[in-house]
Amino acid sequence: MFEFLALVLESESMTTQDQAPDVTLHEPREVAEFIQALGTSALELELIAIVTGWQKRAPRKISPAALLSSLCAQCHGGTASFNDIATALDSASGRAPSRQSVAERFAQPCLRMIQTVLRLAFDRRVATSMQEDAPAQGCLTPYSRVLVQDSTIIELPGWLFDTFSGVANGTHQVCNARIQAAYDLKGMCFEAFSIDAYSKNDVSAAPELELRPGDLVLRDRGYLSVGEIARHQQAGAHFIYRHKTGAIYRDVQTDDPLDLSKLLRRHGSLDMEVALNDAPRTRVRLVAAQVSEQTANLRRMKAKKEMRGHNPSAAVLELMGWTIFLTDLGPEVSFSELLETYGLRWRIEVIFKAWKSQMNFHVIHRVSALELKICLTAKLVSITVGMGHLYRLCYQRMREATGRDLSLLKFTRYLATKPQRLVSLTEWLIEGAPATSHTCIALRKYCCYDKRKRLNSHQKQRALGLT
């Protein structure tokens, strides 16, 4: 459907560029600012609404742009009710829709429309980032994208258990949903989201990530499988994984299983080619180095705690004394560079922390599964605009104007405490981001990293050839 919509939008933009009226001019100011920040137009949103079945005639009270703007404006306050949305629409348009009319529009076509807008926002942000980012120098410079992917769990009300699943025992049950996110560190933009049942774990979601030639993918061991490694190699993408307990490696010459613990005790460190335990004997590079006793003991304590009373085997505990990577990067990339590069994966954890502390994912009133998916998808649209495109542009402008780095956590909190700042930030960017403006002064004062001896995340990324 999205491919058909893309053709429609391309055709429409060519035939109406000089003659179609600017529908955005008839929208309230806050709606027009949201459309501009999204990187689209009211006309495109109407076309999306028509193709997805949400709009069948000219809207009288609820336009797709106004609905999206109202939903995204309230995403910081939890799941919005129909009354909240109707109130926001009344304030935005002055056409006073009822909460019943809003409820009628929350059907399957509404979800399809917002999902399509989210996909469109991804494509617009990726194209922009490729054009605007300045080339950097470092070991990660050759890669077209450096992707980090992880999932976060949000707790849902119990009445949604049948839809999203969770954890249950004889007396209690907890309903959860799992949100997958993929973020491109090089383009500073989101690449993919999904809202799944809790039972869909990371290894099941791993094949859904689109891989392109020249990508470098950083994911934790929960996504590791022999099939995923083979998929990376077939796509021309690169990877760094941590060793997964229970994995079997074979000698590339004799095909005998390798005793990893014995090899590590004998050599102290390893950098060798091994074959995986699959039919084609897929070959990867295994790199390992010993860690400090303090780090090893912390890992063992964490493992015992997560096993909830069941002690890990002696072999597993012994291997925790080493950091072991699986990669297809060549020997010119040293262990220390692999360690620093894999450490960039922590960026997705910072993003999740910003979500949970500022976006109120846990605030959910009595809603249906469909309404919840609509509201969560609208949150992801807002995140794509605010934490993706807008943050990247403000980061670039602040670097040019002040030489300072914007903190993602502080920037998200700055927007969350007063969502209307989205308008002032957009206007500041349109005006050329002058360094003397109130917005620039406020960003430097409240949203930049404090001066400190240790490197912030952007400084680490620049040292490796990113941002």
Coordinates of C-alpha atoms in Angstrom, one line a residue:
M1 CA 0.0 0.0 0.0
F2 CA 2.8 2.4 0.9
E3 CA 4.4 1.9 -2.6
F4 CA 1.1 2.8 -4.3
L5 CA 0.8 5.8 -2.0
A6 CA 4.3 7.0 -2.8
L7 CA 3.4 6.9 -6.5
V8 CA 0.2 8.9 -5.9
L9 CA 2.1 11.5 -3.8
E10 CA 4.8 11.9 -6.5
S11 CA 2.2 12.2 -9.3
E12 CA 0.2 14.7 -7.2
S13 CA 3.2 16.8 -6.4
M14 CA 4.2 17.1 -10.0
T15 CA 0.7 18.0 -11.3
T16 CA -0.3 20.4 -8.4
Q17 CA 2.9 22.1 -7.5
D18 CA 2.0 25.3 -9.3
Q19 CA -1.8 25.1 -9.2
A20 CA -3.0 23.4 -6.0
P21 CA -3.9 25.7 -3.1
D22 CA -1.8 25.4 0.0
V23 CA -4.2 23.6 2.3
T24 CA -1.8 24.3 5.2
L25 CA -2.8 28.0 5.1
H26 CA -6.3 27.1 6.2
E27 CA -5.2 25.1 9.2
P28 CA -4.6 26.7 12.7
R29 CA -1.1 27.9 13.4
E30 CA -0.2 25.0 15.7
V31 CA -1.4 22.5 13.2
A32 CA 0.5 24.1 10.4
E33 CA 3.7 24.2 12.5
F34 CA 3.2 20.4 13.2
I35 CA 2.8 19.7 9.5
Q36 CA 6.0 21.6 8.8
A37 CA 8.0 19.8 11.5
L38 CA 6.7 16.5 10.1
G39 CA 8.2 17.4 6.7
T40 CA 4.9 16.9 4.8
S41 CA 1.9 19.0 3.8
A42 CA -1.8 19.1 4.6
L43 CA -2.5 18.0 1.0
E44 CA -0.3 14.9 1.4
L45 CA -1.9 14.0 4.7
E46 CA -5.3 14.3 3.0
L47 CA -4.1 11.9 0.3
I48 CA -2.9 9.5 2.9
A49 CA -6.2 9.7 4.7
I50 CA -8.1 8.9 1.4
V51 CA -5.8 6.0 0.3
T52 CA -6.0 4.4 3.8
G53 CA -9.8 4.8 3.9
W54 CA -9.9 7.2 6.8
Q55 CA -11.4 10.1 4.8
K56 CA -14.1 9.6 2.2
R57 CA -15.2 13.2 1.7
A58 CA -14.0 16.7 2.5
P59 CA -13.6 17.0 6.3
R60 CA -16.0 19.4 8.1
K61 CA -14.7 19.3 11.7
I62 CA -11.8 16.8 11.9
S63 CA -9.1 17.0 9.3
P64 CA -6.3 14.4 9.3
A65 CA -3.7 17.1 10.0
A66 CA -5.6 18.4 13.0
L67 CA -6.2 14.9 14.4
L68 CA -2.5 13.9 14.1
S69 CA -1.4 17.2 15.6
S70 CA -3.8 16.9 18.5
L71 CA -2.8 13.3 19.2
C72 CA 1.0 14.0 19.1
A73 CA 0.6 17.2 21.2
Q74 CA -0.9 15.1 24.0
C75 CA 1.6 12.2 23.8
H76 CA 3.6 13.5 26.8
G77 CA 0.5 13.1 29.0
G78 CA -0.1 9.4 28.6
T79 CA -2.9 7.9 26.5
A80 CA -5.4 10.6 25.5
S81 CA -9.1 10.0 25.9
F82 CA -11.7 10.9 23.2
N83 CA -12.8 13.9 25.3
D84 CA -9.2 15.1 25.5
I85 CA -8.8 14.8 21.7
A86 CA -12.1 16.5 21.1
T87 CA -11.1 19.4 23.4
A88 CA -7.7 19.8 21.6
L89 CA -9.4 19.7 18.2
D90 CA -11.9 22.4 19.4
S91 CA -9.0 24.6 20.5
A92 CA -7.1 24.0 17.3
S93 CA -9.8 24.4 14.7
G94 CA -12.7 26.2 16.5
R95 CA -15.1 23.7 14.9
A96 CA -16.0 21.9 18.1
P97 CA -16.3 18.2 17.3
S98 CA -18.0 15.9 19.9
R99 CA -16.1 13.1 21.6
Q100 CA -18.6 10.7 20.0
S101 CA -17.5 11.9 16.5
V102 CA -13.8 11.4 17.6
A103 CA -14.6 7.9 18.8
E104 CA -16.2 7.0 15.5
R105 CA -13.0 8.0 13.6
F106 CA -10.8 5.7 15.8
A107 CA -11.3 2.6 13.6
Q108 CA -8.8 0.4 11.7
P109 CA -8.4 3.0 8.9
C110 CA -7.2 5.5 11.5
L111 CA -4.4 3.1 12.6
R112 CA -3.4 2.5 8.9
M113 CA -3.3 6.3 8.3
I114 CA -1.0 7.0 11.3
Q115 CA 1.2 4.0 10.5
T116 CA 1.6 5.3 6.9
V117 CA 2.5 8.8 8.3
L118 CA 5.1 7.2 10.5
R119 CA 6.6 5.3 7.5
L120 CA 6.6 8.6 5.5
A121 CA 8.3 10.4 8.4
F122 CA 11.1 7.7 8.3
D123 CA 11.7 8.1 4.6
R124 CA 11.7 11.9 4.8
R125 CA 14.1 11.9 7.7
V126 CA 16.5 9.4 6.1
A127 CA 16.7 11.4 2.8
T128 CA 17.3 14.7 4.7
S129 CA 20.0 13.2 6.9
M130 CA 21.9 11.8 4.0
Q131 CA 22.0 15.3 2.4
E132 CA 22.9 17.4 5.4
D133 CA 25.4 15.4 7.5
A134 CA 29.0 16.4 7.1
P135 CA 31.5 13.7 6.4
A136 CA 33.5 12.5 9.4
Q137 CA 36.8 10.7 9.7
G138 CA 37.3 7.5 11.8
C139 CA 37.0 3.7 11.7
L140 CA 33.2 3.9 11.2
T141 CA 33.4 6.4 8.3
P142 CA 33.0 3.7 5.5
Y143 CA 29.6 2.5 6.7
S144 CA 26.5 4.1 5.3
R145 CA 24.5 3.5 8.5
V146 CA 25.4 2.4 12.0
L147 CA 22.2 0.9 13.4
V148 CA 21.5 0.1 17.0
Q149 CA 18.4 -1.9 17.8
D150 CA 16.7 -2.9 21.0
S151 CA 13.3 -3.4 22.6
T152 CA 11.7 -1.9 25.7
I153 CA 8.8 -3.3 27.7
I154 CA 5.8 -1.2 28.7
E155 CA 3.3 -2.4 31.3
L156 CA -0.3 -2.4 30.2
P157 CA -3.7 -2.8 32.0
G158 CA -4.7 -6.4 32.6
W159 CA -7.8 -6.3 30.3
L160 CA -5.4 -6.2 27.3
F161 CA -3.7 -9.5 28.3
D162 CA -5.4 -11.6 25.5
T163 CA -4.0 -9.2 22.9
F164 CA -0.5 -8.4 24.1
S165 CA 0.2 -11.3 26.5
G166 CA 2.6 -11.0 29.3
V167 CA 3.5 -13.1 32.4
A168 CA 1.0 -15.1 34.5
N169 CA 1.0 -17.6 37.3
G170 CA -1.7 -19.2 39.4
T171 CA -2.7 -16.0 41.2
H172 CA -1.4 -13.0 39.2
Q173 CA -0.9 -11.9 35.6
V174 CA 0.9 -8.9 34.2
C175 CA 0.2 -7.6 30.7
N176 CA 3.1 -6.2 28.7
A177 CA 3.8 -4.9 25.2
R178 CA 7.2 -4.9 23.6
I179 CA 8.3 -1.9 21.5
Q180 CA 11.1 -2.5 19.0
A181 CA 13.2 0.5 17.9
A182 CA 16.1 0.9 15.4
Y183 CA 18.1 4.1 15.4
D184 CA 20.8 5.2 12.9
L185 CA 23.7 6.7 14.8
K186 CA 25.2 8.2 11.7
G187 CA 22.1 9.9 10.4
M188 CA 20.8 10.6 13.9
C189 CA 17.3 9.4 13.0
F190 CA 15.0 6.5 13.7
E191 CA 14.7 3.8 11.1
A192 CA 12.0 1.5 12.4
F193 CA 9.5 0.9 15.1
S194 CA 7.1 -1.9 15.9
I195 CA 4.5 -2.5 18.7
D196 CA 4.3 -6.2 19.4
A197 CA 3.0 -8.7 22.0
Y198 CA 5.3 -9.4 24.9
S199 CA 5.6 -13.0 23.6
K200 CA 7.4 -11.8 20.5
N201 CA 11.0 -11.8 21.7
D202 CA 14.0 -10.1 20.2
V203 CA 15.2 -13.1 18.2
S204 CA 11.8 -13.4 16.5
A205 CA 11.8 -9.6 15.7
A206 CA 15.4 -9.7 14.4
P207 CA 14.6 -10.7 10.7
E208 CA 12.2 -7.8 10.4
L209 CA 15.1 -5.2 10.4
E210 CA 15.8 -4.1 6.8
L211 CA 19.5 -4.5 6.0
R212 CA 21.3 -2.6 3.3
P213 CA 24.8 -3.0 1.8
G214 CA 27.3 -1.0 3.9
D215 CA 25.3 -1.1 7.2
L216 CA 26.9 -1.8 10.5
V217 CA 24.5 -3.3 13.0
L218 CA 25.0 -3.3 16.8
R219 CA 22.5 -5.4 18.8
D220 CA 22.7 -7.4 22.0
R221 CA 22.9 -11.1 22.2
G222 CA 19.1 -11.5 22.4
Y223 CA 19.0 -10.9 18.6
L224 CA 21.8 -13.3 17.8
S225 CA 21.1 -16.4 15.7
V226 CA 22.9 -18.2 12.9
G227 CA 20.2 -17.2 10.5
E228 CA 20.7 -13.5 11.3
I229 CA 24.5 -13.7 10.8
A230 CA 23.8 -15.4 7.4
R231 CA 21.3 -12.7 6.5
H232 CA 23.8 -10.0 7.2
Q233 CA 26.4 -11.6 5.0
Q234 CA 23.9 -12.1 2.2
A235 CA 22.8 -8.4 2.4
G236 CA 26.4 -7.0 2.4
A237 CA 25.8 -5.7 5.9
H238 CA 28.3 -5.9 8.9
F239 CA 27.7 -6.8 12.5
I240 CA 29.2 -7.0 16.0
Y241 CA 27.6 -9.4 18.5
R242 CA 28.5 -10.6 22.0
H243 CA 29.0 -14.3 22.5
K244 CA 25.8 -16.1 23.4
T245 CA 25.7 -18.8 26.1
G246 CA 25.4 -22.2 24.5
A247 CA 26.8 -21.3 21.1
I248 CA 29.0 -23.9 19.5
Y249 CA 31.9 -23.0 17.3
R250 CA 33.9 -25.3 15.1
D251 CA 37.5 -25.4 13.8
V252 CA 37.5 -24.2 10.2
Q253 CA 40.1 -26.9 9.2
T254 CA 39.0 -30.0 11.1
D255 CA 35.3 -29.1 11.7
D256 CA 35.8 -30.3 15.3
P257 CA 33.9 -28.4 18.1
L258 CA 36.1 -25.9 19.9
D259 CA 36.5 -25.9 23.6
L260 CA 36.3 -22.1 24.1
S261 CA 37.1 -22.1 27.8
K262 CA 40.2 -24.2 27.2
L263 CA 41.4 -22.0 24.4
L264 CA 41.0 -18.9 26.5
R265 CA 42.8 -20.3 29.5
R266 CA 45.7 -21.3 27.3
H267 CA 46.0 -18.1 25.3
G268 CA 44.5 -15.4 27.5
S269 CA 43.0 -13.7 24.4
L270 CA 41.8 -14.9 21.0
D271 CA 41.5 -13.4 17.5
M272 CA 40.6 -16.3 15.1
E273 CA 38.2 -17.4 12.4
V274 CA 35.7 -20.0 13.5
A275 CA 32.8 -21.8 11.8
L276 CA 29.3 -21.7 13.2
N277 CA 27.3 -24.9 13.9
D278 CA 25.1 -24.7 10.9
A279 CA 25.0 -26.7 7.7
P280 CA 27.0 -24.3 5.5
R281 CA 29.5 -23.7 8.4
T282 CA 29.2 -20.0 8.2
R283 CA 32.5 -18.4 9.1
V284 CA 32.9 -15.4 11.5
R285 CA 35.7 -13.7 13.3
L286 CA 35.9 -14.4 17.1
V287 CA 37.7 -11.9 19.2
A288 CA 38.1 -12.2 23.0
A289 CA 40.1 -10.4 25.7
Q290 CA 40.2 -10.9 29.5
V291 CA 38.4 -8.4 31.8
S292 CA 39.3 -7.4 35.3
E293 CA 38.3 -9.6 38.2
Q294 CA 35.9 -6.9 39.4
T295 CA 34.1 -6.7 36.1
A296 CA 33.9 -10.5 35.9
N297 CA 32.5 -10.8 39.5
L298 CA 29.8 -8.1 38.7
R299 CA 28.8 -10.1 35.6
R300 CA 28.5 -13.3 37.7
M301 CA 26.5 -11.5 40.4
K302 CA 24.1 -10.2 37.8
A303 CA 23.8 -13.6 36.1
K304 CA 22.9 -15.3 39.4
K305 CA 20.4 -12.6 40.2
E306 CA 18.7 -13.0 36.8
M307 CA 18.6 -16.8 37.1
R308 CA 16.4 -16.3 40.3
G309 CA 18.0 -19.0 42.5
H310 CA 19.3 -21.2 39.7
N311 CA 23.1 -21.0 39.6
P312 CA 24.7 -20.8 36.1
S313 CA 27.1 -23.6 35.2
A314 CA 30.7 -23.4 36.1
A315 CA 31.6 -23.1 32.4
V316 CA 29.3 -20.1 31.9
L317 CA 30.6 -18.4 35.0
E318 CA 34.2 -18.9 33.8
L319 CA 33.5 -17.4 30.3
M320 CA 32.3 -14.2 32.1
G321 CA 35.9 -13.4 32.7
W322 CA 36.3 -12.5 29.1
T323 CA 34.6 -10.2 26.6
I324 CA 33.9 -12.2 23.5
F325 CA 32.8 -10.6 20.2
L326 CA 31.5 -12.2 17.0
T327 CA 32.0 -10.0 13.9
D328 CA 32.7 -10.0 10.2
L329 CA 34.9 -6.9 10.4
G330 CA 38.5 -7.6 9.4
P331 CA 41.6 -7.9 11.5
E332 CA 42.4 -4.2 10.9
V333 CA 39.7 -3.5 13.5
S334 CA 41.3 -4.1 16.8
F335 CA 39.6 -5.4 19.9
S336 CA 39.7 -2.0 21.6
E337 CA 38.0 -0.5 18.5
L338 CA 35.4 -3.3 18.6
L339 CA 34.8 -2.6 22.3
E340 CA 34.4 1.2 21.7
T341 CA 32.2 0.7 18.7
Y342 CA 29.9 -1.9 20.5
G343 CA 29.7 0.5 23.4
L344 CA 27.8 2.9 21.1
R345 CA 24.8 0.5 21.4
W346 CA 24.1 2.1 24.8
R347 CA 22.6 5.0 22.9
I348 CA 19.4 3.1 22.4
E349 CA 19.2 2.6 26.1
V350 CA 19.5 6.4 26.6
I351 CA 16.6 6.8 24.1
F352 CA 14.4 4.4 26.0
K353 CA 15.2 6.2 29.3
A354 CA 14.1 9.4 27.7
W355 CA 10.9 7.8 26.5
K356 CA 10.0 6.3 29.9
S357 CA 10.9 9.3 32.0
Q358 CA 9.3 12.0 29.7
M359 CA 6.7 10.3 27.5
N360 CA 4.5 8.7 30.1
F361 CA 4.1 5.4 28.4
H362 CA 2.8 3.9 31.6
V363 CA -0.2 6.3 31.9
I364 CA -3.0 4.4 30.2
H365 CA -6.8 4.7 30.9
R366 CA -9.5 2.2 30.0
V367 CA -8.9 1.8 26.2
S368 CA -9.4 -0.9 23.6
A369 CA -6.4 -2.6 22.0
L370 CA -7.0 -0.7 18.8
E371 CA -7.2 2.7 20.5
L372 CA -4.0 1.9 22.4
K373 CA -2.2 1.0 19.2
I374 CA -3.4 4.3 17.6
C375 CA -2.2 6.4 20.5
L376 CA 1.2 4.5 20.8
T377 CA 1.8 4.9 17.1
A378 CA 1.0 8.7 17.4
K379 CA 3.6 8.8 20.2
L380 CA 6.1 7.2 17.8
V381 CA 5.3 9.8 15.2
S382 CA 6.0 12.5 17.8
I383 CA 9.2 10.8 18.8
T384 CA 10.4 10.6 15.2
V385 CA 9.8 14.3 14.8
G386 CA 11.0 15.5 18.2
M387 CA 13.8 13.0 19.2
G388 CA 14.7 12.3 15.6
H389 CA 14.5 15.0 13.0
L390 CA 14.2 18.1 15.3
Y391 CA 16.8 17.0 17.7
R392 CA 19.3 16.3 14.9
L393 CA 18.8 19.7 13.3
C394 CA 19.0 21.5 16.6
Y395 CA 22.2 19.6 17.5
Q396 CA 23.8 20.6 14.2
R397 CA 22.8 24.3 14.6
M398 CA 24.1 24.4 18.2
R399 CA 27.4 22.8 17.1
E400 CA 27.7 25.5 14.4
A401 CA 26.7 28.4 16.7
T402 CA 28.2 27.5 20.0
G403 CA 30.4 24.4 19.6
R404 CA 28.4 22.7 22.3
D405 CA 26.7 19.3 22.2
L406 CA 23.0 18.9 22.9
S407 CA 22.0 16.2 25.5
L408 CA 19.2 14.0 24.2
L409 CA 17.8 13.5 27.7
K410 CA 17.8 17.2 28.5
F411 CA 16.4 18.1 25.1
T412 CA 13.5 15.6 25.5
R413 CA 12.8 17.0 29.0
Y414 CA 12.8 20.5 27.6
L415 CA 10.1 19.6 25.1
A416 CA 8.1 17.5 27.5
T417 CA 7.7 20.2 30.1
K418 CA 6.2 22.5 27.5
P419 CA 5.3 20.9 24.2
Q420 CA 4.5 24.3 22.7
R421 CA 8.3 24.8 22.4
L422 CA 8.1 22.6 19.3
V423 CA 6.7 25.7 17.5
S424 CA 9.5 28.1 18.7
L425 CA 12.2 25.5 17.8
T426 CA 10.7 25.1 14.3
E427 CA 10.6 28.9 13.9
W428 CA 14.1 29.2 15.1
L429 CA 15.3 26.7 12.5
I430 CA 13.4 28.4 9.7
E431 CA 14.9 31.8 10.6
G432 CA 18.4 30.3 10.2
A433 CA 19.0 29.4 13.8
P434 CA 20.6 32.7 14.9
A435 CA 22.9 32.3 17.9
T436 CA 21.6 35.5 19.6
S437 CA 17.9 34.4 19.7
H438 CA 16.2 33.4 23.0
T439 CA 15.7 29.8 21.7
C440 CA 19.5 29.3 21.1
I441 CA 20.3 30.9 24.5
A442 CA 17.8 28.6 26.2
L443 CA 19.1 25.5 24.5
R444 CA 22.7 26.3 25.5
K445 CA 21.6 27.0 29.1
Y446 CA 19.3 24.1 29.7
C447 CA 19.9 21.4 27.1
C448 CA 23.7 21.1 26.5
Y449 CA 26.1 18.8 28.3
D450 CA 27.8 20.1 31.3
K451 CA 31.6 20.6 31.0
R452 CA 33.3 17.5 32.4
K453 CA 36.5 15.4 32.0
R454 CA 34.9 12.3 30.7
L455 CA 33.6 12.3 27.1
N456 CA 29.9 12.6 26.3
S457 CA 28.3 10.3 23.8
H458 CA 28.7 12.6 20.9
Q459 CA 32.4 13.1 21.5
K460 CA 32.8 9.3 21.6
Q461 CA 30.9 9.0 18.3
R462 CA 33.0 11.7 16.6
A463 CA 36.2 10.0 17.7
L464 CA 34.9 6.9 15.7
G465 CA 33.7 8.9 12.7
L466 CA 30.1 9.6 13.6
T467 CA 28.1 12.9 14.1

